[in-house]
Amino acid sequence: MARYGMVIDLSRCHGCRACMVACKVENNTPKGSFWNYVFRFEEGVFPETRVSFLPRPCMHCDNAPCVKVCPVGSRHKTLEGLTLTDWDRCIGCRYCEVACPYGVNCFNWKDPKKNRYLDWSDPSLEGVELSHGMPYANPDLDLPQGSQGRHTAGGGRMKGVVEKCTFCVHRLEKGLLPACAANCPVGALVFGDLDDPESPPSQLLREKPHFRLLEGEGTEPRVYYVGGAPPTTASRQIEAVKARVER
Amino acid sequence: MNEKKRLPFGMGRLGTKWWVLVGVSLTLVTRGIIAYSQQASEGEVVTGMRDIGPMGGAAWGLYIVFVVYFVGISFTGICLASLIRLLNLKVLRPIVRPAEVMTVIALILGALAILADVGQPGRAFLMLLKYARPQSPFFGTFAMVISGYLFGSLVYLYLHGRPDAAVLAKRPGLLQRFHRWWAAGYGDTPPERARRVRSSFWLSVALLPLLITATSTLGFVFGLQGGRPGWFGSLQAPGFVVMAGLSGVGVLILIAAGLRQALGEKERLNLELFRWLADFLLVLLAGYLYFLVVEWLTNSYAAGPSESLVSQAILAGENAWIFWGSVAFLTLPAFLLLLQRLRGRVSLPLIVACGVMVNLAAIAKRFLIVVPSQTHGMLLPYSTGSYTPSLVEWEIVIGLVGLGGLLFALFVKGFPILELDRDYLGGTK
Ligand code: SF4
Ligand code: SF4
């Protein structure tokens, strides 16, 4: 069985945030939810400054603190190495969110239907035809996933539950790459089976020195970085995304 | 003779003061319910909480602060009641029943505060029954604290109330049926009494370790989180227990002073009793201030960069006024109580003021434990977050406090809030 993981080549990433957009479109996440987030850093003092980028999906930790604390087993590990949330079971206590050191969890603070980027019931949009259905209703997301048939795919489910990056579990089942990896214009996100020595990420890990984020926390992330260095206390964010939900 | 006909401690008689208390409580509860229905229909977007990370918020806020606060109070209530009974501290005997009632009410409020916090309260019960995972410290809070402990303290209150209920069950009146139900055939005969005393002794013995465990799990909810700077630590659980003691004794002082005033019970609730409570408070304050210094020293000398960010935010940043306020409200009472002790005086207003200050400090300290570690304790270089509770959160929380007052007021009118003397109405046999 495949045990998935991701290797991110920081030397290729140029901070275009296409992965963030691809994720939003694929998973129909509501306003303010960023399952994948690309840091844009600046270091040093002008004119000696250096800019760097760091995409941050969920790390799908093998020793995931979020899984340990979930009181109802909604947050769980699958045999394929994914860390998933069963939105049908989540009680919305947000314990996973405070336990995760990477800040990747998104709670539905309000009804996601009322939290879309565009109000699709607006009369002026009448007659707008989209070739592949409405952008907030990816039909694949409703299918139960995995051998247990749990409801883990996609976002924008209901208010009061926590959602986060799934590595596009619904695409993996169809043999597709996660949306972020499939859409990165420079192939910086390399996804595959880490147990298979011939898979692209495994090869990359053999060739290049790598690190994982917050290695000291003992979370054993399944996301590796090559071609760069971990952020330091000197890394400042240039234009942090202002993720907001308002009443 | 006429005096003897009336029920004791103002039971069954509804005076003006009582109506005022009930009126105020009801208003607060109503506002709380309105606020909650707003949250239920719109979602928790009406709170000041937001996601940790790109959203720069705190995912746990005022509700969790008050869960911890209420559970702490109830913990103290039952511990004091058990200790007073086990050690047979005669002076403190009169506050045993108020302490037990406080325990039960505070637990109910704690459970409701959890419900206010979770995003899917309707699901919570079902899912917890079906899929509860004991490995999660949150489970400890839910299952042990709220149900086990609520059950334990209800039984405790029930058992200890039976002799009084037995006496009152013989009195005709509106409440007779209730008292009969409570007594449930208990007649307070010597063998019955012996059996009751024995079972209550073992219950106390069994309850105490359960309580310590339960309150420690509450500390573990935070203390086991390696990924949140400022939470991980072994002092977290003992600190929780001592702070719980402080706030609980504080509330008990307020209750005792209120009862003394309202019922004119200057004899049972005498100054000697308040002196004891003040001494408790003083000892706990000394203990807590010690924790505070240790915590501060470790944080300022040996902390990693993210830990120092959190303590920076607490000591000098946006939360500094809360921190220094709580320090003031801990040192000032300590100083005043010590002074009073040294001069050998007992001033009721002073003790009451200390009770209030200690509770404000307790709430502030809980806030500082819960919030800055989320807004300033991010290990990745996100921008720092902020959290200010919204009006809805305050209204819900204050509504819960009002509910506490309401439940207490109702209890006082239905059952003797102080234990009846043995010879009351010829209750001795
Ligand atoms: S990154 Fe956070 S949410 Fe993802 S598996 Fe690790 S602890 Fe869980
Ligand atoms: S918010 Fe949901 S997934 Fe997260 S710990 Fe609570 S029940 Fe589990």
XYZ file of C-alpha atoms and ligand atoms in Angstrom:
692
model
C 0.000 0.000 0.000
C 1.184 3.468 -0.857
C 2.238 5.695 2.036
C 1.988 9.192 0.703
C 4.165 12.162 1.381
C 5.296 15.372 -0.226
C 8.673 16.890 -0.966
C 8.727 20.637 -1.560
C 11.586 22.053 -3.586
C 12.159 25.515 -2.159
C 14.705 26.347 -4.834
C 11.889 26.170 -7.393
C 9.068 27.894 -5.505
C 8.746 31.508 -6.539
C 5.811 32.373 -4.322
C 3.092 32.610 -6.967
C 0.549 30.990 -4.631
C -1.064 29.079 -7.503
C -1.237 26.072 -5.172
C -3.308 28.085 -2.682
C -5.768 28.984 -5.414
C -5.860 25.464 -6.850
C -6.644 24.118 -3.403
C -9.473 26.575 -2.890
C -11.049 25.715 -6.226
C -10.659 21.970 -5.812
C -11.813 21.731 -2.205
C -14.412 24.522 -2.230
C -13.043 25.984 0.968
C -14.905 29.024 2.318
C -13.564 32.547 2.664
C -10.678 32.856 5.080
C -9.765 29.151 5.001
C -6.328 28.459 3.539
C -5.535 24.784 3.658
C -2.298 25.459 1.918
C -0.470 28.640 2.773
C 2.610 30.041 1.084
C 4.800 32.142 3.313
C 6.651 34.966 1.586
C 9.652 35.855 3.688
C 12.158 38.632 3.732
C 15.379 38.606 5.681
C 18.133 41.127 6.306
C 18.250 44.943 6.096
C 17.865 46.926 2.854
C 19.688 46.746 0.456
C 21.029 43.431 1.728
C 17.660 41.676 1.756
C 16.779 38.208 0.679
C 13.347 36.942 -0.259
C 12.243 33.353 0.142
C 9.050 31.343 -0.094
C 7.737 28.416 1.856
C 4.533 26.543 1.016
C 2.904 25.030 4.083
C 0.231 22.344 3.593
C -0.829 20.126 6.486
C 2.261 18.109 7.396
C 0.231 14.894 7.726
C 2.375 14.100 10.748
C 2.981 10.450 11.560
C 3.016 11.292 15.252
C 0.248 13.841 14.943
C -0.619 15.779 18.100
C -3.969 16.697 16.577
C -4.950 13.025 16.315
C -3.939 12.330 19.901
C -6.163 14.990 21.401
C -9.352 14.569 19.367
C -11.945 13.398 21.908
C -14.089 11.552 19.379
C -11.588 10.153 16.888
C -12.745 12.438 14.122
C -9.142 13.404 13.374
C -7.419 10.168 12.378
C -4.529 8.615 10.472
C -5.204 6.414 7.476
C -3.125 3.462 6.328
C -1.958 5.608 3.409
C -0.326 7.997 5.864
C -2.889 10.764 5.545
C -4.185 12.707 8.538
C -7.877 13.293 7.918
C -10.886 14.828 9.621
C -14.218 13.050 9.576
C -16.493 16.066 9.269
C -19.455 13.846 9.950
C -18.131 13.141 13.424
C -16.289 16.323 14.443
C -17.913 18.090 17.376
C -16.040 21.329 16.785
C -14.086 21.485 20.018
C -11.022 22.844 18.149
C -8.663 20.858 20.314
C -6.860 19.658 17.174
C -6.395 23.258 16.191
C -4.714 24.309 19.402
C -2.636 21.124 19.467
C -1.217 21.538 15.957
C 2.092 23.440 16.028
C 1.830 24.360 12.331
C -1.385 26.410 12.402
C -3.029 24.520 9.535
C -6.547 23.972 10.877
C -9.579 25.937 9.756
C -12.788 26.078 11.735
C -16.052 26.953 10.038
C -16.884 30.004 12.101
C -20.059 30.556 10.109
C -22.220 28.670 7.661
C -19.906 28.087 4.671
C -22.804 28.655 2.285
C -22.917 32.213 3.539
C -19.152 32.497 3.392
C -18.341 32.173 -0.303
C -16.228 34.607 -2.261
C -19.089 35.329 -4.584
C -22.765 35.358 -3.734
C -23.976 32.966 -6.396
C -27.614 33.753 -5.712
C -27.022 37.307 -6.901
C -29.487 37.942 -9.797
C -26.776 39.612 -11.890
C -25.056 36.231 -12.139
C -28.092 34.586 -13.636
C -27.288 33.018 -16.942
C -23.615 32.604 -16.160
C -22.795 29.161 -17.502
C -19.865 27.195 -16.164
C -18.654 24.247 -18.202
C -17.874 22.005 -15.225
C -20.518 22.924 -12.661
C -20.519 25.556 -9.986
C -17.124 26.346 -8.485
C -18.391 25.681 -4.979
C -19.840 22.262 -5.658
C -17.193 19.752 -6.641
C -19.307 16.562 -6.804
C -16.346 14.275 -5.972
C -16.147 15.730 -2.490
C -19.365 14.080 -1.387
C -18.122 10.535 -1.879
C -17.156 8.604 1.247
C -13.418 7.908 1.301
C -11.170 4.991 2.221
C -11.956 1.441 3.268
C -14.092 2.712 6.147
C -16.067 4.976 3.867
C -15.642 8.010 6.084
C -16.595 11.536 5.106
C -13.251 13.197 4.891
C -12.967 14.957 1.544
C -13.367 18.616 0.764
C -14.245 21.715 2.728
C -17.106 24.134 3.235
C -19.158 21.448 4.880
C -21.126 22.971 7.712
C -20.605 25.493 10.424
C -18.973 24.362 13.623
C -16.562 21.726 12.334
C -12.821 21.826 11.716
C -11.400 21.229 8.241
C -7.913 21.113 6.828
C -5.724 19.892 3.961
C -6.541 16.308 2.969
C -3.822 15.897 0.320
C -6.938 15.769 -1.886
C -7.894 12.305 -0.712
C -10.689 12.189 -3.302
C -8.179 12.765 -6.135
C -5.739 10.200 -4.785
C -8.467 7.567 -4.964
C -8.767 8.331 -8.671
C -5.021 8.135 -9.144
C -4.609 11.897 -9.497
C -2.125 14.185 -7.766
C -3.310 16.642 -5.095
C -4.549 19.833 -6.732
C -1.640 21.926 -5.419
C 1.000 19.561 -6.816
C -0.868 19.217 -10.116
C -1.099 22.981 -10.570
C 2.320 24.205 -9.471
C 3.745 25.755 -12.673
C 7.320 24.846 -11.775
C 6.765 21.439 -10.192
C 7.958 22.550 -6.764
C 5.499 20.263 -4.975
C 6.505 16.660 -5.549
C 3.955 14.190 -4.308
C 4.016 10.399 -4.181
C 4.548 7.171 -2.319
C 7.423 7.562 0.127
C 7.572 3.796 0.637
C 8.401 3.276 -3.014
C 12.118 4.050 -3.525
C 11.506 4.839 -7.207
C 8.745 7.404 -6.656
C 9.668 11.012 -7.568
C 9.658 12.273 -3.963
C 11.793 9.363 -2.749
C 14.328 10.025 -5.483
C 14.458 13.697 -4.625
C 15.022 12.881 -0.962
C 17.912 10.606 -1.916
C 19.524 13.254 -4.113
C 19.211 16.375 -1.997
C 19.679 17.286 1.655
C 16.319 17.858 3.270
C 14.635 19.066 6.431
C 11.181 19.020 7.949
C 9.448 21.876 9.761
C 9.740 21.970 13.561
C 11.582 18.686 13.625
C 12.133 19.157 17.360
C 8.438 18.794 18.114
C 8.594 15.089 17.384
C 5.575 15.239 15.116
C 7.274 13.266 12.300
C 5.844 15.261 9.379
C 5.347 13.537 6.028
C 6.184 16.769 4.241
C 9.885 17.328 3.469
C 11.677 20.376 2.133
C 14.714 20.423 -0.160
C 16.653 23.228 -1.792
C 16.393 25.733 1.042
C 16.545 26.273 4.762
C 13.908 26.327 7.483
C 12.614 29.776 8.476
C 14.370 31.418 11.371
C 13.382 34.076 13.856
C 14.858 36.572 11.386
C 12.268 35.636 8.731
C 9.676 38.365 8.399
C 6.504 37.882 6.404
C 6.083 40.242 3.472
C 2.358 40.802 2.981
C 0.848 38.181 5.177
C -2.498 36.997 3.847
C -5.248 38.623 5.848
C -7.508 35.667 6.334
C -10.740 36.959 7.786
C -14.288 35.884 8.438
C -16.784 38.534 9.242
C -20.354 38.365 10.438
C -43.544 28.596 69.454
C -44.436 30.728 66.502
C -40.763 30.784 65.538
C -40.772 27.001 65.508
C -43.675 26.802 63.077
C -41.745 28.565 60.374
C -39.339 26.745 58.184
C -35.675 27.443 58.990
C -33.331 29.821 57.154
C -35.978 31.715 55.304
C -37.106 28.652 53.393
C -40.384 29.031 51.592
C -40.579 32.745 52.313
C -39.776 35.033 49.445
C -38.511 38.381 50.663
C -37.560 41.474 48.706
C -33.839 40.744 48.737
C -34.535 37.324 47.321
C -36.647 38.756 44.557
C -33.917 41.246 43.729
C -31.363 38.451 43.479
C -33.703 36.386 41.336
C -34.617 39.364 39.182
C -30.994 40.259 38.496
C -30.059 36.648 37.825
C -32.998 36.155 35.508
C -32.063 39.240 33.526
C -28.518 37.992 33.090
C -29.720 34.534 32.137
C -32.138 35.936 29.581
C -29.431 38.047 27.975
C -27.198 34.987 27.933
C -29.877 32.926 26.218
C -30.440 35.606 23.606
C -26.699 35.799 22.976
C -26.449 32.044 22.727
C -29.292 31.772 20.275
C -27.442 34.317 18.153
C -24.350 32.135 18.272
C -26.391 29.020 17.549
C -27.941 30.498 14.432
C -24.989 32.451 13.016
C -22.149 30.247 14.218
C -19.155 31.144 16.322
C -18.342 33.973 13.979
C -20.160 36.069 16.582
C -17.332 35.418 19.040
C -13.945 37.073 19.026
C -12.261 33.747 18.351
C -10.625 32.974 15.011
C -8.235 30.410 13.568
C -4.664 30.086 14.697
C -2.294 30.656 11.774
C -2.998 32.872 8.757
C -6.112 34.198 10.505
C -4.128 35.280 13.541
C -6.645 34.439 16.208
C -7.216 32.217 19.183
C -9.324 29.099 18.696
C -10.051 28.860 22.397
C -11.232 31.897 24.290
C -13.448 33.036 27.088
C -15.563 29.872 27.171
C -12.587 27.665 27.904
C -11.333 30.215 30.427
C -14.618 29.837 32.276
C -14.756 26.064 31.921
C -11.495 25.977 33.816
C -12.700 28.571 36.301
C -16.023 26.862 37.090
C -14.533 23.410 37.389
C -11.903 24.842 39.719
C -14.556 26.311 41.976
C -16.502 23.113 42.145
C -13.329 21.207 42.891
C -12.635 23.410 45.887
C -16.188 23.190 47.139
C -16.232 19.439 47.355
C -12.662 19.210 48.653
C -13.405 21.615 51.480
C -16.657 19.854 52.299
C -14.926 16.477 52.400
C -12.044 17.760 54.469
C -14.274 19.524 56.959
C -16.231 16.337 57.455
C -13.237 14.037 57.584
C -11.297 16.215 60.014
C -14.463 17.233 61.830
C -13.655 20.942 61.857
C -16.520 22.192 64.021
C -16.185 25.910 63.266
C -16.421 25.335 59.533
C -19.319 22.899 59.758
C -21.949 25.482 58.730
C -20.388 26.088 55.311
C -20.340 22.423 54.396
C -23.741 22.477 52.755
C -23.187 25.771 50.890
C -19.898 24.324 49.666
C -21.616 21.199 48.393
C -24.292 23.205 46.642
C -21.605 25.428 45.131
C -19.853 22.336 43.794
C -22.900 21.011 42.016
C -23.889 24.370 40.562
C -20.370 25.226 39.397
C -20.131 21.860 37.659
C -23.367 22.435 35.816
C -22.042 25.811 34.707
C -18.761 24.237 33.600
C -20.612 21.695 31.484
C -22.716 24.422 29.913
C -19.608 26.468 29.162
C -18.177 23.491 27.258
C -21.391 23.253 25.295
C -21.156 26.960 24.527
C -17.674 26.383 23.162
C -18.087 23.409 20.844
C -19.195 24.098 17.305
C -21.620 21.176 17.151
C -23.183 20.941 20.612
C -25.991 18.711 19.430
C -23.529 16.200 18.135
C -21.236 16.386 21.123
C -23.228 14.046 23.345
C -23.899 11.472 20.671
C -20.339 11.367 19.385
C -18.836 11.294 22.842
C -21.009 8.352 23.786
C -20.231 6.503 20.598
C -16.593 7.290 19.996
C -15.086 8.726 23.182
C -11.321 8.360 23.253
C -9.958 8.254 26.809
C -6.503 9.158 25.476
C -7.641 12.708 24.837
C -7.261 14.954 27.873
C -10.462 16.630 26.787
C -12.190 13.353 27.472
C -10.975 13.651 31.054
C -12.706 16.978 31.330
C -15.915 15.762 29.788
C -16.299 12.331 31.219
C -14.576 12.394 34.545
C -15.021 15.925 35.675
C -18.432 16.606 34.380
C -20.225 13.319 34.714
C -18.348 11.212 37.262
C -17.690 14.104 39.499
C -21.138 15.622 39.086
C -22.645 12.304 40.011
C -20.301 11.948 42.990
C -21.044 15.370 44.366
C -24.787 15.008 43.841
C -24.750 11.772 45.818
C -22.720 13.522 48.462
C -25.161 16.389 48.758
C -28.039 13.952 48.748
C -26.648 11.711 51.478
C -25.760 14.578 53.747
C -29.096 16.232 53.212
C -31.133 13.216 54.224
C -31.314 13.833 57.978
C -32.555 17.356 57.367
C -34.974 16.121 54.762
C -36.244 13.521 57.218
C -36.987 16.195 59.774
C -38.648 18.495 57.294
C -40.647 15.706 55.697
C -42.764 15.646 58.821
C -43.793 19.250 58.324
C -46.889 19.816 56.269
C -46.591 22.372 53.522
C -45.812 22.921 49.894
C -42.313 21.525 50.094
C -43.219 18.443 52.091
C -43.379 16.170 49.077
C -39.932 17.282 47.947
C -38.459 16.653 51.371
C -40.151 13.296 51.588
C -38.660 12.331 48.273
C -35.245 13.450 49.456
C -35.495 11.568 52.762
C -36.830 8.502 50.943
C -37.728 6.570 54.033
C -34.733 7.731 56.003
C -35.721 8.365 59.615
C -32.400 9.329 61.156
C -32.562 6.486 63.695
C -29.182 5.620 65.286
C -28.449 2.582 63.049
C -29.490 4.518 59.959
C -27.339 7.393 61.003
C -24.358 5.135 61.588
C -24.773 3.656 58.137
C -25.052 7.073 56.552
C -21.986 8.389 58.368
C -20.014 5.349 57.265
C -20.989 5.603 53.616
C -20.328 9.314 53.557
C -16.899 8.749 55.082
C -15.940 6.296 52.368
C -17.396 8.523 49.742
C -15.164 11.342 50.957
C -12.159 9.074 50.938
C -12.955 7.916 47.416
C -13.839 11.343 46.105
C -10.656 13.174 47.074
C -8.213 11.323 44.807
C -10.769 11.391 42.004
C -10.954 15.143 42.388
C -7.228 15.654 42.270
C -7.031 13.489 39.150
C -9.895 15.279 37.513
C -8.517 18.734 38.112
C -5.109 17.602 37.014
C -6.532 16.369 33.721
C -7.810 19.852 33.279
C -4.257 21.061 33.720
C -3.149 18.391 31.264
C -5.507 19.757 28.639
C -2.847 22.436 28.384
C 0.176 20.897 30.083
C 0.579 18.088 27.564
C 0.706 20.341 24.524
C 4.303 20.430 23.401
C 3.435 22.471 20.329
C 2.052 25.479 22.195
C 4.784 27.522 23.844
C 3.827 28.376 27.384
C 1.530 25.412 27.909
C 3.865 22.511 28.208
C 5.098 22.009 31.710
C 4.791 19.979 34.860
C 3.847 22.950 37.036
C 0.696 23.390 34.976
C -1.358 20.794 36.857
C -0.361 21.759 40.431
C -0.745 25.422 39.520
C -4.273 24.675 38.362
C -5.109 22.976 41.633
C -3.870 25.860 43.800
C -5.568 28.477 41.632
C -8.752 26.425 41.816
C -8.476 26.491 45.602
C -8.081 30.249 45.591
C -11.109 30.992 43.460
C -13.248 28.393 45.242
C -12.474 29.708 48.713
C -13.083 33.208 47.377
C -16.555 32.340 46.105
C -17.345 30.481 49.306
C -16.447 33.584 51.302
C -18.873 35.595 49.187
C -21.612 33.001 49.641
C -21.061 32.763 53.388
C -21.031 36.535 53.783
C -24.178 36.811 51.678
C -25.986 34.208 53.759
C -24.844 35.804 56.986
C -26.250 39.077 55.805
C -29.452 37.781 54.257
C -30.423 35.282 56.943
C -28.980 37.167 59.886
C -27.077 34.039 60.850
C -24.414 35.822 62.839
C -24.009 32.910 65.206
C -23.534 29.993 62.890
C -21.634 31.993 60.299
C -19.513 33.730 62.892
C -16.330 35.700 62.499
C -14.279 32.750 63.665
C -15.422 30.900 60.540
C -14.411 33.802 58.332
C -11.046 33.921 60.059
C -10.528 30.299 59.053
C -11.512 31.001 55.473
C -9.213 34.006 55.390
C -6.379 31.831 56.634
C -7.067 29.303 53.899
C -6.945 32.069 51.392
C -3.689 33.377 52.795
C -1.979 29.988 52.682
C -3.154 29.366 49.119
C -2.084 32.847 48.082
C 1.385 32.279 49.468
C 1.550 28.994 47.570
C 0.373 30.559 44.354
C 2.690 33.537 44.541
C 5.508 31.058 44.909
C 4.387 29.296 41.710
C 4.173 32.631 39.981
C 7.735 33.562 40.849
C 9.061 30.162 39.801
C 7.162 30.361 36.539
C 8.395 33.853 35.868
C 12.005 32.978 36.650
C 12.040 29.904 34.432
C 10.402 31.823 31.639
C 12.760 34.749 31.745
C 16.001 32.777 32.110
C 15.628 29.490 30.345
C 12.911 29.920 27.779
C 13.287 29.288 24.065
C 12.515 32.059 21.567
C 8.831 31.221 21.200
C 8.386 30.843 24.942
C 9.876 34.279 25.424
C 7.538 35.713 22.789
C 4.612 34.445 24.807
C 5.971 35.698 28.105
C 6.831 38.999 26.419
C 3.212 39.340 25.362
C 2.144 38.559 28.896
C 4.636 40.723 30.752
C 4.893 43.721 28.462
C 2.643 43.272 25.445
C -1.037 43.658 24.832
C -1.916 41.357 27.724
C 0.320 43.104 30.221
C -2.494 44.962 31.961
C -4.251 41.667 32.610
C -1.095 40.151 34.009
C -0.136 43.029 36.254
C -3.745 43.428 37.314
C -3.864 39.815 38.388
C -0.539 40.161 40.197
C -1.939 43.157 42.054
C -5.117 41.266 42.909
C -3.028 38.431 44.302
C -0.439 40.385 46.253
C -2.829 42.966 47.668
C -5.105 40.397 49.334
C -2.060 38.480 50.532
C -0.711 41.628 52.110
C -4.053 42.687 53.615
C -4.823 39.255 55.009
C -1.360 38.944 56.475
C -1.675 42.340 58.096
C -5.037 41.416 59.527
C -3.622 38.168 60.815
C -0.692 39.883 62.487
C -2.953 42.385 64.175
C -5.273 39.605 65.298
C -8.374 41.239 63.860
C -11.133 39.944 61.638
C -12.792 42.366 59.277
C -15.599 40.899 57.235
C -15.631 43.599 54.519
C -11.912 43.157 54.041
C -12.219 39.393 53.679
C -15.070 39.807 51.221
C -13.042 42.297 49.187
C -10.172 39.812 49.124
C -12.574 37.122 47.936
C -13.635 39.310 45.029
C -10.086 40.282 44.084
C -8.854 36.716 44.174
C -11.629 35.669 41.811
C -10.882 38.412 39.339
C -7.229 37.397 39.491
C -8.197 33.769 38.920
C -10.177 34.624 35.808
C -7.346 36.829 34.546
C -4.764 34.115 35.134
C -6.867 31.551 33.303
C -7.148 33.957 30.418
C -3.383 34.363 30.331
C -2.901 30.623 30.275
C -5.388 30.012 27.498
C -4.975 32.928 25.118
C -1.406 34.283 24.624
C -0.030 30.835 23.855
C -2.298 30.791 20.844
C -1.957 34.369 19.639
C 1.754 34.736 20.340
C 2.833 31.125 20.618
C 3.144 30.241 16.966
C 6.219 28.254 16.140
C 6.139 29.172 12.460
C 6.673 32.848 11.620
C 3.019 33.842 11.209
C 2.166 37.398 12.125
C 1.163 37.671 15.761
C -2.506 37.274 16.462
C -4.917 38.897 18.806
C -8.081 37.981 20.640
C -10.655 40.152 22.324
C -13.801 38.460 23.577
C -16.926 39.719 21.852
C -20.035 41.000 23.586
C -21.780 37.714 22.836
C -19.101 35.780 24.663
C -19.320 38.042 27.692
C -23.096 37.849 27.718
C -23.060 34.061 27.590
C -20.463 33.787 30.309
C -22.140 36.325 32.577
C -25.436 34.599 31.862
C -23.887 31.431 33.230
C -22.857 33.264 36.387
C -26.431 34.543 36.633
C -27.707 30.994 36.235
C -25.481 30.028 39.141
C -27.067 32.737 41.275
C -30.533 31.671 40.213
C -29.968 28.003 41.037
C -28.520 28.940 44.390
C -31.459 31.215 45.183
C -33.898 28.435 44.314
C -32.071 25.891 46.413
C -32.021 28.168 49.433
C -35.793 28.425 49.351
C -36.393 24.710 49.015
C -33.898 23.195 51.386
C -32.025 24.297 54.505
C -28.851 25.907 53.219
C -27.213 25.391 56.598
C -27.417 22.005 58.267
C -30.168 21.845 60.868
C -29.129 21.506 64.453
C -29.712 18.091 65.859
C -32.439 19.239 68.227
C -34.319 21.228 65.625
C -38.016 20.457 66.062
C -37.264 17.419 68.141
C -35.425 15.810 65.301
C -33.377 13.780 67.750
C -34.516 10.340 68.599
S 0.330 19.529 10.568
Fe -1.094 19.842 12.254
S -3.081 19.182 11.494
Fe -1.523 18.361 10.085
S -1.117 16.293 10.908
Fe 0.412 17.658 11.814
S -0.523 18.267 13.772
Fe -2.178 17.412 12.518
S -12.538 19.915 16.436
Fe -13.297 18.003 15.556
S -11.522 16.969 14.658
Fe -10.749 18.604 16.002
S -10.368 17.603 17.977
Fe -12.451 18.439 18.094
S -13.800 16.777 17.385
Fe -11.689 16.232 16.755
